[in-house]
């Protein structure tokens, strides 16, 4: 399927290569770099992480240095009565432990970030009061692809809470240990991916209904380890009850079409005022098997 | 006694009425072209003494009911010699007329034929292009294209370079009712929109209405493009053939039974694939072709009954085949259109004309992919289409010269297949067949009266009710229509119109380029029909001395429930059809509003040595959707502030014709990326305790306000020269033309690229048509 589109684009590009030209008869918009902040808070987390980067204006020199995190920003989180500052961990993000600043369900929070030379930004979110705990695993199927490769299909279900305005995300994790030659063991932690369209949910047309999601895991044969045995040592499924910002951001990111000249540009959601990125909140419910 | 008096009283009154009525007679008949007996549409039949008259209808029929007297009647039509008759109307007369085409150009007598003046009709916002002009105007690669010529008219824009899509008064490309001999055409394009389906050889008349729609038309919001095919020469066999760079064509017409029945067949096909494919490498081949065929037969049962059967068939196919050591792949995309109409004209009496049409129309698009690897194969077919069966009945009643009453009904059964996916996968032991079909019934019932009051006022007042039925939902909507004109002086009129239009069928296109992957879908209970109200006003003047018509019009359109797409909407047409069950086009659509207003100026000359027109449009088109651009108003992509077209055709002498076109348009409104940044989605698997985990996503763009950036203006000059030579049995025309004579690099789309030898990013453009010369050879026999 992609081949048709690809062939068409390739043929077209070859023909059109000679008709390419730099535009000089229109004024191109200039833009200043903006602060890009991503932060997701939850009462079930032990650490609050905030990532702070800068945006790079398009019509400028592409510079890899600009894609490193901003190290001298002042990042503060507030619940409108108390405030705390997140500190740079020396590597890639700003953190604070949940003990110093607990996140409580139903509360409103503000995240403000400022850095010298750039416009200050801030974002607001509200932690969902209710945590959906109706997630259950309905069935496990394994489909044989060929002699050595399998696909595991996990069918999960949860029931939306009555009342509009609920958003969810489904995920899963699986840890497998391969032992081979009765001696060596390799441990792999694998993310289970939901099928397309079954990862982020809004209850807009499904209020109060059952929502199904199927997650897949492809197990590939370990070629050079013939006598390997596998053992799933942990399997868990995660249901996040998120706020609208979390949902809109991730959903618009998954729909992002990029530089495809054949479709309308998609705008990735942001609730950071004067900046880019997202400040969202969620509740986390995990069911463990094994 | 009293009762008897009453009875006698009524009898006298009644008989007076009858006597008064018996003093009126009707003169009626058909108007045809002398050579070939082709019926003529819109011929003016005028009575100078009464300063009133009528025009011939789509089938060449006219009727005038007048008090018994003697009259002078003039029959006139643009490009033909007028004929005058003196009639003694003391009984009903059947007068069939044959007009001579004015071929003699050395002596062009510009008669004061005020009878076809633009100022004399109440219809406004309509343009008519003589087919002969379509054939003279230089075209891209020499392919004469009816729709591209229509794009040169004010109020009509093209979407993008080379595309045949019509954007009329700010309405989208799916808001045009394109009718070919009563059948609705859904995808009127070949080659991804570069050429239209309409082969000029078989076309008799082309009429585009942009506003003030009479009640007999409905179903689309912005325009009605009514195209009638020729009936076929009833006297002798004749035809035309041509070879051009892109395609070759042949048209043959002739009598089946002389003067009673005739046929016309016209076809066109590209041949570039047949020439190039043998030169392609063995393991990678690809190609493209299109063809179209128009065929029509007509038969006169008797003086009062005529039958017509016409059909159109066309197909475009784009295919690619490649092969390597392990596998062989065939893939492609094709789309085709087929329409068939059976029409029966019946004259009830000399005042009442009726037509019954049985119509079939089918549009289908298919993407296929077949991959064979050793013993296994993967077969995928994705189809989308729409099939219509329709019944149309129209009656026309001419009680007197001041009224033409029309009424009728059109009922269409649509069978939509927005998506049908069939996958056969040997590898994964998978067979999937998902065919979603929707059946709907769309109908319209109308009545309209074209009336004249005191020779200065002309109106067309009509009312149409449209009805739509789908599964569990019914829509019924009234559509009042009005257009009127007032004659200020003998050659100038002021006009005003109002129309309410509804559209129940929508075109989903997420590209704006007009790819055949666009889907036709119906209104449903979640998607109400789109509605537009338009008022227009203007002046129309005829400058008889120079054979010019001038019109200036302003319009304002407001649309509700305008269809658009959610941001990021994907129809999975080209991405991953194996997940077809996730596609729900209803969820990807959103509805909003549109405003469109502007003014149009046109000065046109249809006869003489120098013909052509100059058109200028100044317009604004804005849209607003709650779910797009944060609910803020934005300009439509095709919003074009200024649009100018200058078309000139000059016949130097009998053998040489020179024609030229210059167009100018403000650039499209697009959304430009402003900056790049790296998003950091939430990493669930990291239990948040690991300080060093992160997901690298790549970079995405930050965009400016939707459609806030203007591309550079578009302009180009085309030039064509035709050399005609008359031989004994045929006439030969050799045409040399240049598209984009001064080689302007008009941008087709913009993208971000790097400057040469530098890492600075700049805005770059791709343009597709540099100066393109073409040559074509045509004969007419």
XYZ file of N, CA and C in Angstrom, chain B residues 44 46-48 51 72 74-78 80-84 102 108-120 490-491 542-548 607:
120
model
N -33.677 32.680 -29.877
C -34.641 33.728 -29.546
C -35.731 33.819 -30.578
N -38.795 36.207 -31.398
C -39.214 37.534 -30.929
C -40.292 38.128 -31.807
N -41.235 38.796 -31.178
C -42.306 39.488 -31.907
C -42.084 40.988 -31.695
N -41.519 41.682 -32.681
C -41.188 43.102 -32.485
C -42.407 43.954 -32.129
N -43.198 43.308 -28.612
C -42.012 43.422 -27.764
C -41.962 42.302 -26.727
N -45.139 39.657 -37.189
C -43.812 39.431 -37.729
C -43.036 38.713 -36.632
N -39.341 36.982 -35.543
C -37.918 36.904 -35.881
C -37.281 35.765 -35.076
N -36.551 34.903 -35.793
C -35.800 33.825 -35.133
C -34.336 34.200 -35.207
N -33.688 34.341 -34.043
C -32.270 34.682 -34.111
C -31.467 33.936 -33.037
N -30.194 33.724 -33.369
C -29.325 32.939 -32.491
C -27.891 33.342 -32.765
N -27.092 33.477 -31.737
C -25.708 33.914 -31.874
C -24.950 33.037 -32.862
N -25.691 32.610 -36.037
C -26.522 32.121 -37.137
C -27.252 33.271 -37.811
N -27.647 33.048 -39.062
C -28.395 34.094 -39.779
C -29.829 34.098 -39.276
N -30.310 35.298 -38.933
C -31.699 35.389 -38.446
C -32.684 35.172 -39.570
N -33.857 34.729 -39.198
C -34.924 34.562 -40.179
C -36.166 35.273 -39.673
N -36.861 35.932 -40.605
C -38.080 36.661 -40.232
C -39.247 36.065 -41.003
N -23.537 31.060 -39.704
C -22.880 32.176 -40.385
C -21.419 31.858 -40.585
N -19.117 40.416 -42.103
C -19.837 40.174 -40.869
C -20.807 41.307 -40.635
N -22.054 40.971 -40.740
C -23.070 41.991 -40.548
C -23.546 41.914 -39.108
N -23.223 42.930 -38.386
C -23.657 42.914 -36.986
C -25.039 43.537 -36.950
N -26.007 42.649 -36.987
C -27.362 43.179 -36.974
C -27.736 43.555 -35.554
N -28.639 44.498 -35.490
C -29.059 44.920 -34.162
C -29.977 43.866 -33.582
N -29.384 42.698 -33.350
C -30.187 41.611 -32.814
C -30.314 41.768 -31.324
N -31.233 42.589 -30.944
C -31.359 42.830 -29.521
C -32.041 41.667 -28.824
N -32.386 40.661 -29.616
C -33.235 39.631 -29.078
C -32.517 38.640 -28.194
N -31.225 38.486 -28.408
C -30.533 37.584 -27.500
C -29.709 38.373 -26.488
N -30.118 39.600 -26.254
C -29.331 40.437 -25.377
C -29.346 39.922 -23.948
N -28.241 40.118 -23.333
C -28.116 39.694 -21.953
C -29.048 40.510 -21.068
N -29.333 41.726 -21.492
C -30.189 42.568 -20.671
C -31.634 42.116 -20.745
N -31.946 41.229 -21.694
C -33.335 40.864 -21.885
C -33.772 39.648 -21.083
N -33.230 50.446 -23.093
C -33.370 49.380 -24.080
C -32.273 48.331 -24.023
N -31.127 48.725 -23.550
C -30.030 47.750 -23.569
C -29.344 47.585 -22.228
N -25.787 45.708 -22.910
C -25.343 45.291 -24.235
C -24.884 46.517 -24.996
N -23.666 46.470 -25.486
C -23.199 47.564 -26.338
C -23.341 47.039 -27.756
N -24.519 47.301 -28.333
C -24.878 46.644 -29.579
C -23.946 47.033 -30.720
N -23.509 48.278 -30.699
C -22.664 48.760 -31.790
C -21.422 47.884 -31.978
N -20.847 47.431 -30.853
C -19.635 46.632 -30.966
C -19.865 45.170 -30.660
N -21.124 44.794 -30.510
C -21.442 43.385 -30.268
C -20.865 42.903 -28.936
N -20.905 43.773 -27.945
C -20.330 43.409 -26.654
C -21.414 43.257 -25.603
N -19.315 37.027 -31.239
C -19.266 36.887 -32.702
C -18.351 37.937 -33.295
